Amino acid sequence: MHVLLVEDDPAIAGSLREGLARYGYEVDWVTTGREALAADAPGVVLLDLGLPDMDGLDVCRRLRARSKVPIIVVTARGDEVDTVAGLEVGADDYVAKPFGVREIVARIRAVTRRHATDATGEGTEPAPPPVRLGTVTIDVAARRVTQGDAEIALAPKEFDLLVALARRVGSVVTREALIDEVWDTHWFGSTRTLDVHVSALRQKLGAAVAITTVRGVGFRVEHADAS
Ligand code: CA
């Protein structure tokens, strides 16, 4: 994904570019509001508010007026007024300096995910229709899983995990994506927890839903006939 980094401080920009590259982001770095407005459409914008040529809030407002690109406002001012103002002119989130690369990555993932969810109309009324996996029905709104008339009781994270897999039935969902989606986005710990939850799900769902392990990559829920 392309990140448009709008930041006039070379030291901050340098460490962010390096850090984000380690997470696989391609960073286009500009130092002025004018350049930010002229840049190619990125996947996400990291926008410093204190820019040499324009007020960052104006840049934010103008970007928002013409696109839905997720915008994360970065402020050195640590100022609540700026933060609120940033959100009012269309920023999706904000971080105050100083911050770590992990924090920025977590924010980027959160806003881009929210953005993708909004774009598909999920998360807005009316409630999403139940997901059917063979003989199993997942009522996402009610957080219930049933097979025929019987309810399959799942722990909250087991439920979230099943939904994350079921939404991409037939495709491999990477371990990273699952952890990111089901657990806290700030959680960068051991992935053992994921395996424990997958085993629990397999036990509870039995033969009704097949969860395939794709070694070293992730998991896949298979298409099943609703017979
Ligand atoms: Ca600045």
Coordinates of N, CA and C and ligand atoms in Angstrom, one line a residue:
M1 N 0.8 -1.2 0.0 CA 0.0 0.0 0.0 C 0.9 1.3 0.0
H2 N 0.4 2.3 -0.7 CA 1.1 3.5 -0.8 C 0.7 4.4 0.3
V3 N 1.7 4.9 1.1 CA 1.4 5.9 2.1 C 2.0 7.2 1.7
L4 N 1.1 8.2 1.7 CA 1.6 9.6 1.4 C 2.0 10.2 2.7
L5 N 3.2 10.5 2.9 CA 3.7 11.1 4.2 C 4.0 12.5 3.9
V6 N 3.2 13.4 4.6 CA 3.4 14.8 4.5 C 4.0 15.3 5.8
E7 N 5.3 15.6 5.7 CA 6.0 15.9 6.9 C 7.3 16.8 6.6
D8 N 7.4 17.9 7.2 CA 8.5 18.8 6.8 C 9.8 18.5 7.6
D9 N 9.7 17.7 8.7 CA 10.9 17.5 9.5 C 11.6 16.2 8.9
P10 N 12.8 16.4 8.4 CA 13.5 15.3 7.7 C 13.8 14.2 8.7
A11 N 14.1 14.5 9.9 CA 14.4 13.4 10.9 C 13.2 12.5 11.1
I12 N 12.1 13.1 11.4 CA 10.9 12.3 11.6 C 10.5 11.6 10.4
A13 N 10.5 12.2 9.2 CA 10.2 11.6 7.9 C 11.1 10.4 7.7
G14 N 12.4 10.6 7.9 CA 13.4 9.6 7.7 C 13.1 8.3 8.5
S15 N 12.9 8.5 9.8 CA 12.6 7.3 10.6 C 11.3 6.6 10.2
L16 N 10.3 7.4 9.9 CA 9.0 6.8 9.5 C 9.1 6.1 8.2
R17 N 9.8 6.6 7.2 CA 9.9 6.0 5.9 C 10.6 4.6 6.1
E18 N 11.7 4.6 6.9 CA 12.4 3.4 7.2 C 11.5 2.4 7.9
G19 N 10.9 2.9 8.9 CA 10.0 2.0 9.7 C 8.9 1.4 8.9
L20 N 8.2 2.3 8.2 CA 7.0 1.8 7.4 C 7.5 0.8 6.3
A21 N 8.6 1.1 5.8 CA 9.1 0.2 4.7 C 9.3 -1.3 5.3
R22 N 9.7 -1.3 6.6 CA 9.9 -2.6 7.2 C 8.6 -3.4 7.3
Y23 N 7.5 -2.7 7.3 CA 6.2 -3.3 7.4 C 5.6 -3.4 6.0
G24 N 6.4 -3.2 5.0 CA 5.9 -3.4 3.6 C 5.1 -2.3 3.0
Y25 N 5.2 -1.1 3.6 CA 4.5 0.1 3.0 C 5.4 0.8 2.1
E26 N 4.9 1.3 0.9 CA 5.7 2.1 0.1 C 5.3 3.6 0.4
V27 N 6.3 4.3 0.8 CA 6.1 5.7 1.3 C 6.5 6.7 0.2
D28 N 5.6 7.6 -0.1 CA 5.9 8.8 -0.9 C 6.0 9.9 0.1
W29 N 7.1 10.6 0.1 CA 7.3 11.6 1.1 C 7.3 13.0 0.5
V30 N 6.5 13.9 1.0 CA 6.5 15.3 0.5 C 6.6 16.1 1.8
T31 N 7.0 17.4 1.6 CA 7.3 18.2 2.7 C 6.3 19.4 2.8
T32 N 5.5 19.6 1.8 CA 4.6 20.8 1.8 C 3.2 20.4 1.5
G33 N 2.3 21.3 1.9 CA 0.9 21.1 1.6 C 0.6 21.1 0.1
R34 N 1.3 22.0 -0.6 CA 1.1 22.0 -2.0 C 1.4 20.7 -2.7
E35 N 2.6 20.1 -2.3 CA 2.9 18.8 -2.9 C 1.9 17.7 -2.5
A36 N 1.5 17.8 -1.3 CA 0.5 16.8 -0.8 C -0.7 16.8 -1.7
L37 N -1.2 18.0 -2.0 CA -2.4 18.1 -2.8 C -2.2 17.7 -4.3
A38 N -0.9 17.8 -4.7 CA -0.6 17.4 -6.1 C -0.2 16.0 -6.2
A39 N -0.1 15.3 -5.1 CA 0.4 13.9 -5.2 C -0.6 12.9 -5.8
D40 N -0.1 11.8 -6.3 CA -1.0 10.7 -6.8 C -1.9 10.2 -5.6
A41 N -3.0 9.7 -5.9 CA -3.9 9.2 -4.9 C -3.3 8.0 -4.2
P42 N -3.0 8.2 -2.9 CA -2.4 7.1 -2.1 C -3.4 6.2 -1.4
G43 N -3.0 5.2 -0.7 CA -3.9 4.3 0.0 C -4.2 4.9 1.4
V44 N -3.3 5.7 1.9 CA -3.6 6.4 3.2 C -2.6 7.6 3.3
V45 N -3.1 8.6 4.0 CA -2.3 9.8 4.2 C -1.9 10.0 5.6
L46 N -0.6 10.2 5.9 CA -0.1 10.6 7.2 C 0.2 12.1 7.1
L47 N -0.5 12.9 7.8 CA -0.5 14.4 7.6 C 0.0 15.1 8.8
D48 N 1.1 15.7 8.7 CA 1.6 16.6 9.8 C 0.8 17.9 9.7
L49 N 0.4 18.5 10.8 CA -0.4 19.7 10.8 C 0.5 20.9 10.6
G50 N 1.7 20.9 11.1 CA 2.6 22.1 11.1 C 3.4 22.0 9.8
L51 N 2.9 22.6 8.7 CA 3.6 22.6 7.4 C 4.1 24.0 7.1
P52 N 5.2 24.1 6.3 CA 5.8 25.4 6.0 C 4.9 26.3 5.2
D53 N 4.1 25.7 4.3 CA 3.4 26.6 3.3 C 1.9 26.7 3.5
M54 N 1.3 25.8 4.2 CA -0.1 25.8 4.4 C -0.5 25.3 5.8
D55 N -1.6 25.6 6.3 CA -2.1 25.0 7.5 C -2.5 23.5 7.2
G56 N -2.0 22.6 8.0 CA -2.3 21.2 7.7 C -3.8 20.9 7.7
L57 N -4.5 21.7 8.5 CA -6.0 21.5 8.6 C -6.6 21.8 7.2
D58 N -6.1 22.8 6.5 CA -6.6 23.1 5.2 C -6.3 22.0 4.2
V59 N -5.1 21.5 4.3 CA -4.7 20.4 3.5 C -5.7 19.2 3.7
C60 N -5.9 18.9 4.9 CA -6.8 17.8 5.3 C -8.2 18.1 4.7
R61 N -8.7 19.3 4.9 CA -10.0 19.6 4.4 C -10.1 19.5 2.9
R62 N -9.1 19.9 2.2 CA -9.1 19.8 0.7 C -9.0 18.4 0.2
L63 N -8.1 17.6 0.9 CA -8.0 16.2 0.5 C -9.4 15.5 0.7
R64 N -10.0 15.8 1.8 CA -11.3 15.2 2.1 C -12.4 15.6 1.1
A65 N -12.3 16.8 0.7 CA -13.3 17.3 -0.2 C -13.3 16.6 -1.5
R66 N -12.2 16.0 -1.9 CA -12.2 15.4 -3.2 C -12.0 13.8 -3.1
S67 N -11.7 13.3 -2.0 CA -11.5 11.8 -1.9 C -11.8 11.3 -0.5
K68 N -12.1 10.0 -0.5 CA -12.4 9.3 0.8 C -11.1 8.7 1.4
V69 N -10.0 9.0 0.8 CA -8.7 8.4 1.3 C -8.6 8.5 2.9
P70 N -8.3 7.4 3.5 CA -8.1 7.6 5.0 C -6.9 8.5 5.3
I71 N -7.2 9.4 6.2 CA -6.2 10.5 6.6 C -5.9 10.3 8.1
I72 N -4.7 10.2 8.5 CA -4.3 10.2 9.9 C -3.5 11.5 10.1
V73 N -4.0 12.3 11.0 CA -3.3 13.5 11.3 C -2.2 13.3 12.3
V74 N -1.0 13.8 12.0 CA 0.1 13.7 13.0 C 0.4 15.1 13.5
T75 N 0.3 15.2 14.8 CA 0.6 16.6 15.3 C 1.6 16.6 16.4
A76 N 2.5 17.6 16.3 CA 3.5 17.7 17.3 C 3.0 18.6 18.4
R77 N 1.9 19.2 18.1 CA 1.4 20.2 19.1 C 0.8 19.5 20.3
G78 N 0.4 18.3 20.2 CA -0.2 17.5 21.3 C -1.4 18.3 21.8
D79 N -2.0 19.0 20.9 CA -3.0 19.9 21.3 C -4.4 19.3 21.0
E80 N -5.2 19.3 22.0 CA -6.5 18.7 21.9 C -7.4 19.5 20.9
V81 N -7.2 20.8 20.8 CA -8.0 21.6 19.9 C -7.7 21.2 18.5
D82 N -6.4 21.0 18.2 CA -5.9 20.6 16.8 C -6.5 19.2 16.5
T83 N -6.5 18.3 17.5 CA -7.0 17.0 17.3 C -8.4 17.0 16.9
V84 N -9.2 17.7 17.7 CA -10.6 17.8 17.4 C -10.9 18.5 16.0
A85 N -10.1 19.6 15.8 CA -10.2 20.3 14.5 C -9.9 19.3 13.4
G86 N -8.9 18.5 13.5 CA -8.5 17.6 12.5 C -9.6 16.6 12.2
L87 N -10.2 16.1 13.2 CA -11.3 15.1 13.0 C -12.5 15.8 12.3
E88 N -12.7 17.1 12.7 CA -13.9 17.9 12.2 C -13.7 18.1 10.7
V89 N -12.4 18.3 10.2 CA -12.2 18.6 8.8 C -12.0 17.3 8.0
G90 N -12.3 16.1 8.6 CA -12.3 14.9 7.9 C -11.2 13.9 8.1
A91 N -10.3 14.2 9.1 CA -9.3 13.2 9.4 C -10.0 11.9 10.0
D92 N -9.4 10.8 9.8 CA -10.0 9.5 10.3 C -9.5 9.2 11.7
D93 N -8.2 9.7 11.9 CA -7.6 9.4 13.2 C -6.5 10.3 13.4
Y94 N -5.8 10.3 14.6 CA -4.7 11.2 14.8 C -3.7 10.5 15.7
V95 N -2.5 10.9 15.6 CA -1.5 10.5 16.6 C -0.7 11.8 17.0
A96 N -0.3 11.8 18.2 CA 0.6 12.9 18.7 C 2.0 12.5 18.7
K97 N 2.9 13.3 18.3 CA 4.3 13.1 18.4 C 4.7 13.2 19.9
P98 N 5.7 12.4 20.4 CA 6.4 11.4 19.7 C 5.5 10.1 19.6
F99 N 5.8 9.3 18.6 CA 5.0 8.0 18.5 C 6.0 7.0 17.9
G100 N 5.6 5.7 18.1 CA 6.5 4.6 17.5 C 5.9 4.2 16.2
V101 N 6.7 3.5 15.4 CA 6.3 3.0 14.1 C 5.1 2.0 14.3
R102 N 5.2 1.2 15.3 CA 4.2 0.2 15.5 C 2.8 0.9 15.8
E103 N 2.9 2.0 16.5 CA 1.6 2.7 16.7 C 1.0 3.2 15.4
I104 N 1.9 3.8 14.6 CA 1.4 4.3 13.3 C 0.9 3.1 12.4
V105 N 1.6 2.0 12.4 CA 1.1 0.9 11.6 C -0.2 0.4 12.1
A106 N -0.4 0.4 13.4 CA -1.7 -0.1 14.0 C -2.8 0.9 13.6
R107 N -2.5 2.2 13.6 CA -3.5 3.2 13.2 C -3.8 3.0 11.7
I108 N -2.8 2.8 10.9 CA -3.0 2.7 9.4 C -3.9 1.5 9.2
R109 N -3.6 0.4 9.8 CA -4.4 -0.8 9.6 C -5.8 -0.6 10.1
A110 N -6.0 0.1 11.2 CA -7.3 0.3 11.7 C -8.1 1.2 10.8
V111 N -7.6 2.3 10.3 CA -8.3 3.2 9.4 C -8.6 2.6 8.1
T112 N -7.6 1.8 7.5 CA -7.9 1.3 6.2 C -8.9 0.2 6.3
R113 N -8.9 -0.6 7.4 CA -9.9 -1.6 7.6 C -11.3 -1.0 7.7
R114 N -11.4 0.0 8.5 CA -12.7 0.7 8.7 C -13.2 1.2 7.4
H115 N -12.2 1.7 6.6 CA -12.5 2.3 5.3 C -13.1 1.2 4.4
A116 N -12.4 0.1 4.3 CA -12.9 -1.0 3.5 C -14.2 -1.5 3.9
T117 N -14.4 -1.5 5.2 CA -15.7 -2.0 5.8 C -16.8 -1.0 5.4
D118 N -16.6 0.3 5.5 CA -17.5 1.3 5.1 C -17.9 1.2 3.6
A119 N -16.8 0.9 2.8 CA -17.0 0.9 1.4 C -18.0 -0.2 1.0
T120 N -18.0 -1.3 1.7 CA -18.8 -2.4 1.4 C -20.2 -2.3 2.0
G121 N -20.4 -1.3 2.8 CA -21.7 -1.0 3.4 C -21.9 -1.8 4.7
E122 N -20.8 -2.5 5.1 CA -21.0 -3.2 6.4 C -20.8 -2.2 7.5
G123 N -21.3 -2.6 8.7 CA -21.1 -1.7 9.8 C -22.1 -0.5 9.8
T124 N -23.0 -0.5 8.8 CA -24.1 0.5 8.7 C -25.4 -0.2 8.8
E125 N -26.5 0.4 9.1 CA -27.8 -0.2 9.1 C -28.2 -0.5 7.6
P126 N -28.9 -1.5 7.3 CA -29.4 -2.5 8.3 C -28.3 -3.5 8.6
A127 N -28.6 -4.4 9.6 CA -27.7 -5.4 10.0 C -27.3 -6.3 8.8
P128 N -26.1 -6.8 8.8 CA -25.7 -7.7 7.7 C -26.5 -9.0 7.8
P129 N -26.7 -9.6 6.6 CA -27.5 -10.9 6.6 C -26.6 -12.0 7.2
P130 N -27.2 -13.1 7.7 CA -26.5 -14.2 8.3 C -25.6 -14.8 7.2
V131 N -24.4 -15.3 7.7 CA -23.5 -15.9 6.8 C -23.8 -17.4 6.9
R132 N -23.9 -18.1 5.7 CA -24.1 -19.6 5.8 C -22.9 -20.3 5.3
L133 N -22.5 -21.3 6.1 CA -21.4 -22.1 5.8 C -21.9 -23.5 5.9
G134 N -22.3 -24.1 4.7 CA -22.9 -25.4 4.8 C -24.1 -25.4 5.6
T135 N -24.1 -26.3 6.6 CA -25.3 -26.4 7.5 C -25.2 -25.4 8.7
V136 N -24.2 -24.7 8.7 CA -24.0 -23.8 9.9 C -24.4 -22.3 9.5
T137 N -25.1 -21.7 10.3 CA -25.5 -20.3 10.1 C -24.9 -19.4 11.1
I138 N -24.2 -18.3 10.6 CA -23.6 -17.4 11.5 C -24.4 -16.1 11.4
D139 N -25.0 -15.8 12.5 CA -25.8 -14.5 12.6 C -24.8 -13.5 13.2
V140 N -24.2 -12.7 12.3 CA -23.2 -11.7 12.8 C -23.8 -10.7 13.7
A141 N -24.9 -10.2 13.4 CA -25.5 -9.1 14.2 C -25.8 -9.6 15.6
A142 N -26.4 -10.8 15.7 CA -26.8 -11.4 17.0 C -25.6 -12.1 17.7
R143 N -24.5 -12.3 16.9 CA -23.4 -13.1 17.4 C -23.8 -14.5 17.9
R144 N -24.6 -15.2 17.0 CA -25.0 -16.5 17.3 C -24.6 -17.4 16.2
V145 N -24.2 -18.6 16.5 CA -23.9 -19.6 15.5 C -24.9 -20.8 15.7
T146 N -25.6 -21.2 14.7 CA -26.5 -22.3 14.8 C -26.3 -23.4 13.7
Q147 N -26.7 -24.6 14.1 CA -26.7 -25.7 13.1 C -28.0 -26.3 13.3
G148 N -28.9 -26.1 12.3 CA -30.3 -26.5 12.4 C -30.9 -25.7 13.5
D149 N -31.5 -26.4 14.5 CA -32.1 -25.7 15.6 C -31.1 -25.6 16.8
A150 N -30.0 -26.2 16.7 CA -29.0 -26.2 17.8 C -28.1 -25.0 17.7
E151 N -27.9 -24.4 18.9 CA -26.9 -23.3 18.9 C -25.5 -23.9 19.3
I152 N -24.5 -23.4 18.6 CA -23.1 -23.8 18.9 C -22.5 -22.6 19.7
A153 N -22.3 -22.9 21.0 CA -21.8 -21.8 21.9 C -20.3 -21.6 21.6
L154 N -20.0 -20.3 21.2 CA -18.6 -20.0 21.0 C -18.1 -18.9 21.9
A155 N -16.9 -18.9 22.3 CA -16.3 -17.8 23.1 C -16.2 -16.6 22.1
P156 N -16.2 -15.3 22.6 CA -16.2 -14.1 21.8 C -15.1 -14.2 20.7
K157 N -13.9 -14.5 21.1 CA -12.8 -14.5 20.1 C -13.0 -15.6 19.1
E158 N -13.5 -16.7 19.5 CA -13.8 -17.8 18.6 C -14.8 -17.4 17.6
F159 N -15.8 -16.7 18.0 CA -16.8 -16.2 17.1 C -16.2 -15.2 16.1
D160 N -15.4 -14.3 16.6 CA -14.8 -13.3 15.7 C -13.9 -14.0 14.7
L161 N -13.2 -15.0 15.1 CA -12.3 -15.7 14.2 C -13.1 -16.4 13.1
L162 N -14.2 -17.1 13.5 CA -15.0 -17.8 12.6 C -15.6 -16.8 11.5
V163 N -16.0 -15.6 12.0 CA -16.6 -14.6 11.1 C -15.5 -14.1 10.1
A164 N -14.3 -13.9 10.6 CA -13.2 -13.4 9.8 C -12.8 -14.5 8.7
L165 N -12.9 -15.7 9.0 CA -12.7 -16.8 8.0 C -13.8 -16.9 7.1
A166 N -15.0 -16.9 7.6 CA -16.2 -17.1 6.8 C -16.5 -16.0 5.8
R167 N -16.0 -14.8 6.1 CA -16.2 -13.7 5.2 C -15.4 -13.9 3.9
R168 N -14.3 -14.7 4.0 CA -13.5 -14.9 2.9 C -13.4 -16.4 2.6
V169 N -14.6 -17.0 2.6 CA -14.6 -18.5 2.4 C -14.0 -18.9 1.1
G170 N -13.2 -20.0 1.2 CA -12.5 -20.4 0.0 C -11.1 -19.8 -0.2
S171 N -10.8 -18.7 0.5 CA -9.5 -18.0 0.4 C -8.7 -18.2 1.7
V172 N -7.4 -18.2 1.5 CA -6.5 -18.2 2.7 C -6.6 -16.9 3.4
V173 N -6.8 -16.9 4.7 CA -6.7 -15.7 5.5 C -5.4 -15.8 6.3
T174 N -4.5 -14.8 6.1 CA -3.2 -15.0 6.7 C -3.3 -14.9 8.3
R175 N -2.3 -15.5 8.9 CA -2.2 -15.4 10.4 C -2.2 -14.0 10.8
E176 N -1.4 -13.2 10.1 CA -1.3 -11.7 10.5 C -2.7 -11.0 10.4
A177 N -3.4 -11.3 9.3 CA -4.7 -10.6 9.1 C -5.7 -11.1 10.2
L178 N -5.6 -12.4 10.6 CA -6.5 -12.9 11.6 C -6.2 -12.2 13.0
I179 N -4.9 -12.2 13.3 CA -4.6 -11.6 14.6 C -4.9 -10.1 14.6
D180 N -4.7 -9.5 13.5 CA -5.0 -8.1 13.4 C -6.5 -7.8 13.6
E181 N -7.3 -8.7 13.0 CA -8.7 -8.5 12.9 C -9.4 -8.9 14.2
V182 N -8.9 -10.0 14.8 CA -9.7 -10.6 15.9 C -9.2 -10.1 17.2
W183 N -7.9 -9.9 17.3 CA -7.3 -9.4 18.5 C -7.0 -7.9 18.4
D184 N -6.5 -7.3 19.4 CA -6.2 -5.9 19.4 C -5.2 -5.6 18.3
T185 N -5.4 -4.5 17.6 CA -4.4 -4.1 16.6 C -3.1 -3.8 17.2
H186 N -3.0 -3.5 18.5 CA -1.7 -3.1 19.1 C -1.0 -4.4 19.6
W187 N -1.6 -5.5 19.3 CA -1.0 -6.8 19.9 C -0.1 -7.4 18.9
F188 N 1.2 -7.4 19.3 CA 2.2 -8.0 18.4 C 2.9 -9.2 19.1
G189 N 2.2 -9.8 20.0 CA 2.8 -10.9 20.8 C 2.8 -12.2 20.0
S190 N 2.9 -13.3 20.7 CA 3.0 -14.6 20.2 C 1.7 -15.0 19.4
T191 N 1.8 -15.7 18.4 CA 0.6 -16.1 17.6 C 0.1 -17.5 18.0
R192 N 0.6 -18.0 19.1 CA 0.1 -19.2 19.7 C -1.4 -19.2 20.0
T193 N -1.8 -18.0 20.5 CA -3.2 -17.8 20.9 C -4.1 -18.1 19.7
L194 N -3.7 -17.8 18.5 CA -4.5 -18.0 17.3 C -4.7 -19.5 17.1
D195 N -3.6 -20.3 17.3 CA -3.7 -21.7 17.1 C -4.6 -22.4 18.1
V196 N -4.5 -21.9 19.3 CA -5.4 -22.4 20.4 C -6.9 -22.2 20.0
H197 N -7.2 -21.0 19.5 CA -8.6 -20.7 19.1 C -9.0 -21.4 17.9
V198 N -8.1 -21.7 17.0 CA -8.5 -22.5 15.8 C -8.8 -23.9 16.3
S199 N -8.0 -24.5 17.1 CA -8.3 -25.8 17.6 C -9.7 -25.9 18.3
A200 N -9.9 -24.9 19.1 CA -11.2 -24.8 19.9 C -12.4 -24.8 18.9
L201 N -12.2 -24.0 17.9 CA -13.3 -23.8 16.9 C -13.5 -25.2 16.1
R202 N -12.4 -25.8 15.8 CA -12.5 -27.1 15.1 C -13.3 -28.1 16.0
Q203 N -12.9 -28.1 17.2 CA -13.6 -29.0 18.2 C -15.1 -28.7 18.2
K204 N -15.4 -27.5 18.4 CA -16.9 -27.1 18.6 C -17.7 -27.3 17.3
L205 N -17.1 -27.1 16.1 CA -17.8 -27.1 14.9 C -17.8 -28.5 14.3
G206 N -16.9 -29.3 14.8 CA -16.8 -30.7 14.3 C -16.7 -30.8 12.8
A207 N -17.5 -31.7 12.2 CA -17.4 -31.9 10.7 C -18.2 -30.8 9.9
A208 N -18.9 -30.0 10.7 CA -19.8 -29.0 10.0 C -19.1 -28.0 9.2
V209 N -17.9 -27.6 9.7 CA -17.1 -26.5 9.0 C -15.7 -27.0 9.0
A210 N -15.1 -27.1 7.8 CA -13.7 -27.5 7.7 C -12.8 -26.3 7.6
I211 N -11.9 -26.2 8.7 CA -10.9 -25.2 8.7 C -9.5 -25.8 8.3
T212 N -9.0 -25.4 7.2 CA -7.8 -26.0 6.7 C -6.6 -25.1 7.1
T213 N -5.6 -25.8 7.5 CA -4.3 -25.0 7.8 C -3.5 -24.9 6.6
V214 N -3.1 -23.7 6.2 CA -2.1 -23.6 5.1 C -0.8 -23.2 5.8
R215 N 0.1 -24.2 5.8 CA 1.3 -24.1 6.7 C 2.1 -22.9 6.4
G216 N 2.4 -22.2 7.4 CA 3.3 -21.0 7.3 C 2.5 -19.8 6.8
V217 N 1.3 -19.9 6.4 CA 0.6 -18.8 5.9 C -0.6 -18.4 6.7
G218 N -1.6 -19.3 6.8 CA -2.8 -19.0 7.6 C -3.8 -20.1 7.5
F219 N -5.1 -19.7 7.4 CA -6.1 -20.7 7.5 C -7.2 -20.4 6.4
R220 N -7.9 -21.4 6.1 CA -9.0 -21.3 5.1 C -10.2 -22.1 5.5
V221 N -11.3 -21.4 5.3 CA -12.6 -22.2 5.5 C -13.1 -22.6 4.1
E222 N -13.4 -23.8 4.0 CA -13.8 -24.3 2.7 C -15.3 -24.1 2.4
H223 N -15.5 -24.0 1.1 CA -16.9 -23.9 0.6 C -17.5 -25.3 1.0
A224 N -18.8 -25.2 1.4 CA -19.5 -26.4 1.7 C -20.9 -26.4 1.1
D225 N -21.4 -27.5 0.8 CA -22.8 -27.5 0.2 C -23.7 -27.4 1.3
A226 N -24.8 -26.6 1.1 CA -25.8 -26.4 2.2 C -26.8 -27.6 2.1
S227 N -26.3 -28.8 2.1 CA -27.2 -29.9 1.9 C -27.7 -30.4 3.3
Ligands
CA1 CA 6.0 20.1 10.9

